[in-house]
C-alpha positions as a Python dict, from the first residue, in 0.01 Angstrom:
ca = {
    (1, 'X'): (0, 0, 0),
    (2, 'X'): (260, 252, -112),
    (3, 'X'): (-13, 498, -209),
    (4, 'X'): (-171, 502, 140),
    (5, 'X'): (-84, 754, 414),
    (6, 'X'): (-213, 702, 767),
    (7, 'X'): (-304, 960, 1035),
    (8, 'X'): (-403, 797, 1362),
    (9, 'X'): (-426, 931, 1713),
    (10, 'X'): (-648, 1019, 2004),
    (11, 'X'): (-989, 1183, 1988),
    (12, 'X'): (-983, 1560, 1947),
    (13, 'X'): (-630, 1577, 1806),
    (14, 'X'): (-729, 1727, 1470),
    (15, 'X'): (-686, 1416, 1255),
    (16, 'X'): (-985, 1497, 1034),
    (17, 'X'): (-884, 1859, 985),
    (18, 'X'): (-525, 1775, 889),
    (19, 'X'): (-627, 1488, 661),
    (20, 'X'): (-876, 1712, 476),
    (21, 'X'): (-614, 1981, 431),
    (22, 'X'): (-361, 1738, 287),
    (23, 'X'): (-620, 1576, 62),
    (24, 'X'): (-734, 1913, -73),
    (25, 'X'): (-381, 2045, -112),
    (26, 'X'): (-240, 1743, -295),
    (27, 'X'): (-546, 1606, -475),
    (28, 'X'): (-551, 1293, -263),
    (29, 'X'): (-850, 1075, -180),
    (30, 'X'): (-971, 1097, 182),
    (31, 'X'): (-1085, 791, 376),
    (32, 'X'): (-1228, 874, 720),
    (33, 'X'): (-1265, 565, 936),
    (34, 'X'): (-1535, 732, 1151),
    (35, 'X'): (-1759, 755, 845),
    (36, 'X'): (-1761, 378, 787),
    (37, 'X'): (-1812, 257, 1144),
    (38, 'X'): (-2183, 189, 1101),
    (39, 'X'): (-2121, 6, 773),
    (40, 'X'): (-1842, -198, 929),
    (41, 'X'): (-2059, -290, 1227),
    (42, 'X'): (-2321, -424, 986),
    (43, 'X'): (-2058, -628, 800),
    (44, 'X'): (-1940, -817, 1109),
    (45, 'X'): (-2077, -1111, 1303),
    (46, 'X'): (-2067, -1162, 1678),
    (47, 'X'): (-1805, -1431, 1626),
    (48, 'X'): (-1582, -1196, 1425),
    (49, 'X'): (-1627, -893, 1653),
    (50, 'X'): (-1748, -1003, 1998),
    (51, 'X'): (-1668, -676, 2175),
    (52, 'X'): (-1847, -473, 1907),
    (53, 'X'): (-2162, -682, 1928),
    (54, 'X'): (-2158, -679, 2308),
    (55, 'X'): (-2135, -298, 2293),
    (56, 'X'): (-2424, -280, 2047),
    (57, 'X'): (-2640, -479, 2287),
    (58, 'X'): (-2583, -233, 2576),
    (59, 'X'): (-2798, 67, 2660),
    (60, 'X'): (-2639, 412, 2692),
    (61, 'X'): (-2587, 392, 3068),
    (62, 'X'): (-2429, 49, 3041),
    (63, 'X'): (-2189, 185, 2780),
    (64, 'X'): (-2088, 515, 2937),
    (65, 'X'): (-2200, 542, 3301),
    (66, 'X'): (-2193, 206, 3476),
    (67, 'X'): (-1839, 95, 3384),
    (68, 'X'): (-1500, 230, 3488),
    (69, 'X'): (-1288, 413, 3229),
    (70, 'X'): (-1034, 131, 3254),
    (71, 'X'): (-1298, -128, 3168),
    (72, 'X'): (-1426, 93, 2888),
    (73, 'X'): (-1072, 114, 2748),
    (74, 'X'): (-1010, -259, 2756),
    (75, 'X'): (-1346, -359, 2610),
    (76, 'X'): (-1401, -88, 2345),
    (77, 'X'): (-1414, -277, 2017),
    (78, 'X'): (-1238, -22, 1796),
    (79, 'X'): (-954, 6, 2049),
    (80, 'X'): (-911, -370, 2020),
    (81, 'X'): (-882, -353, 1642),
    (82, 'X'): (-1209, -528, 1563),
    (83, 'X'): (-1312, -482, 1197),
    (84, 'X'): (-974, -330, 1105),
    (85, 'X'): (-964, -586, 825),
    (86, 'X'): (-1267, -413, 673),
    (87, 'X'): (-1068, -89, 648),
    (88, 'X'): (-810, -281, 448),
    (89, 'X'): (-1080, -435, 229),
    (90, 'X'): (-1221, -89, 155),
    (91, 'X'): (-879, 53, 69),
    (92, 'X'): (-800, -241, -157),
    (93, 'X'): (-1106, -154, -367),
    (94, 'X'): (-986, 201, -433),
    (95, 'X'): (-780, 280, -744),
    (96, 'X'): (-411, 253, -660),
    (97, 'X'): (-316, 541, -891),
    (98, 'X'): (-433, 814, -650),
    (99, 'X'): (-277, 851, -304),
    (100, 'X'): (-517, 801, -13),
    (101, 'X'): (-495, 962, 329),
    (102, 'X'): (-665, 748, 594),
    (103, 'X'): (-755, 905, 929),
    (104, 'X'): (-911, 796, 1253),
    (105, 'X'): (-852, 665, 1603),
    (106, 'X'): (-910, 310, 1477),
    (107, 'X'): (-562, 310, 1322),
    (108, 'X'): (-377, 124, 1595),
    (109, 'X'): (1, 138, 1550),
    (110, 'X'): (59, -236, 1575),
    (111, 'X'): (-201, -298, 1304),
    (112, 'X'): (-77, -27, 1068),
    (113, 'X'): (296, -93, 1108),
    (114, 'X'): (307, -420, 907),
    (115, 'X'): (135, -243, 614),
    (116, 'X'): (390, 39, 584),
    (117, 'X'): (622, 28, 281),
    (118, 'X'): (879, 228, 474),
    (119, 'X'): (921, 556, 664),
    (120, 'X'): (709, 855, 579),
    (121, 'X'): (369, 690, 548),
    (122, 'X'): (214, 714, 895),
    (123, 'X'): (191, 947, 1192),
    (124, 'X'): (-10, 957, 1516),
    (125, 'X'): (-144, 1279, 1668),
    (126, 'X'): (-154, 1264, 2048),
    (127, 'X'): (-367, 1532, 2218),
    (128, 'X'): (-300, 1643, 2571),
    (129, 'X'): (-605, 1612, 2800),
    (130, 'X'): (-630, 1992, 2806),
    (131, 'X'): (-630, 2021, 2428),
    (132, 'X'): (-884, 1741, 2393),
    (133, 'X'): (-1111, 1922, 2639),
    (134, 'X'): (-1073, 2248, 2446),
    (135, 'X'): (-1139, 2071, 2113),
    (136, 'X'): (-1459, 1909, 2233),
    (137, 'X'): (-1580, 2226, 2405),
    (138, 'X'): (-1532, 2422, 2083),
    (139, 'X'): (-1731, 2160, 1890),
    (140, 'X'): (-2019, 2153, 2138),
    (141, 'X'): (-2372, 2219, 2015),
    (142, 'X'): (-2672, 2339, 2219),
    (143, 'X'): (-2818, 1988, 2200),
    (144, 'X'): (-2504, 1837, 2352),
    (145, 'X'): (-2327, 1517, 2256),
    (146, 'X'): (-2414, 1152, 2299),
    (147, 'X'): (-2347, 1167, 2673),
    (148, 'X'): (-2664, 1379, 2707),
    (149, 'X'): (-2858, 1065, 2625),
    (150, 'X'): (-2738, 894, 2942),
    (151, 'X'): (-2888, 911, 3289),
    (152, 'X'): (-2578, 1089, 3424),
    (153, 'X'): (-2414, 1305, 3156),
    (154, 'X'): (-2147, 1444, 3390),
    (155, 'X'): (-2025, 1098, 3491),
    (156, 'X'): (-2041, 979, 3130),
    (157, 'X'): (-1834, 1274, 3011),
    (158, 'X'): (-1580, 1212, 3287),
    (159, 'X'): (-1558, 841, 3202),
    (160, 'X'): (-1508, 909, 2831),
    (161, 'X'): (-1244, 1176, 2896),
    (162, 'X'): (-1043, 948, 3126),
    (163, 'X'): (-1080, 655, 2886),
    (164, 'X'): (-958, 867, 2595),
    (165, 'X'): (-660, 994, 2796),
    (166, 'X'): (-566, 635, 2877),
    (167, 'X'): (-601, 543, 2509),
    (168, 'X'): (-377, 831, 2405),
    (169, 'X'): (-111, 719, 2651),
    (170, 'X'): (-136, 368, 2510),
    (171, 'X'): (-79, 511, 2162),
    (172, 'X'): (220, 709, 2290),
    (173, 'X'): (377, 397, 2437),
    (174, 'X'): (304, 183, 2132),
    (175, 'X'): (437, 432, 1876),
    (176, 'X'): (754, 472, 2085),
    (177, 'X'): (799, 95, 2112),
    (178, 'X'): (753, 47, 1737),
    (179, 'X'): (960, 350, 1641),
    (180, 'X'): (669, 521, 1464),
    (181, 'X'): (626, 900, 1432),
    (182, 'X'): (400, 1073, 1683),
    (183, 'X'): (325, 1442, 1738),
    (184, 'X'): (194, 1582, 2067),
    (185, 'X'): (-95, 1823, 2006),
    (186, 'X'): (-121, 2077, 2285),
    (187, 'X'): (-249, 2391, 2115),
    (188, 'X'): (94, 2544, 2065),
    (189, 'X'): (66, 2498, 1686),
    (190, 'X'): (-191, 2636, 1446),
    (191, 'X'): (-372, 2393, 1217),
    (192, 'X'): (-147, 2507, 931),
    (193, 'X'): (164, 2443, 1138),
    (194, 'X'): (40, 2100, 1239),
    (195, 'X'): (-42, 2019, 876),
    (196, 'X'): (312, 2125, 792),
    (197, 'X'): (456, 1891, 1058),
    (198, 'X'): (251, 1602, 923),
    (199, 'X'): (359, 1693, 569),
    (200, 'X'): (721, 1679, 684),
    (201, 'X'): (664, 1328, 821),
    (202, 'X'): (512, 1229, 485),
    (203, 'X'): (807, 1393, 303),
    (204, 'X'): (579, 1617, 97),
}
């Protein structure tokens, strides 16, 4: 997959923004893994993706209120790489003549690393907890997010924030262990500067 470039990382790091900028700037195709989650869930069986199907069977409080952030981290299907093979199937169907930038938190370093043709094809954006909080606050709508559909939105928001911080630290450790590029996102760079850093990693 020499024509594929990967931008993984934690929630709120700006993956979508940077991927769109690079796709627009260079005429690349954009593949957002968030956009295909519902389709991928439909394409799996409980045997193939047990954590995903267990999650689908839960109500909102079971998902986000009644479990510890640590349990949420360990049992969240996308964090375990379930249905990652469907991302590969989708990419294999795309024309190989046009570069593709793939973005999303589902891009776990240990799953992407074997697919890399060499350096310069993948990077992970790692938000600090403060930047993640700022990013989600700036995106907020009057209706609120999915946590508003729980019986205890404040606890749900806390659980998700702690879970996501734990996930980001896991990504930090895994990218370091595998020798893969990672960029800490703390608000000290503008979106253009961050896009430039990612472009440097991709040797553009």
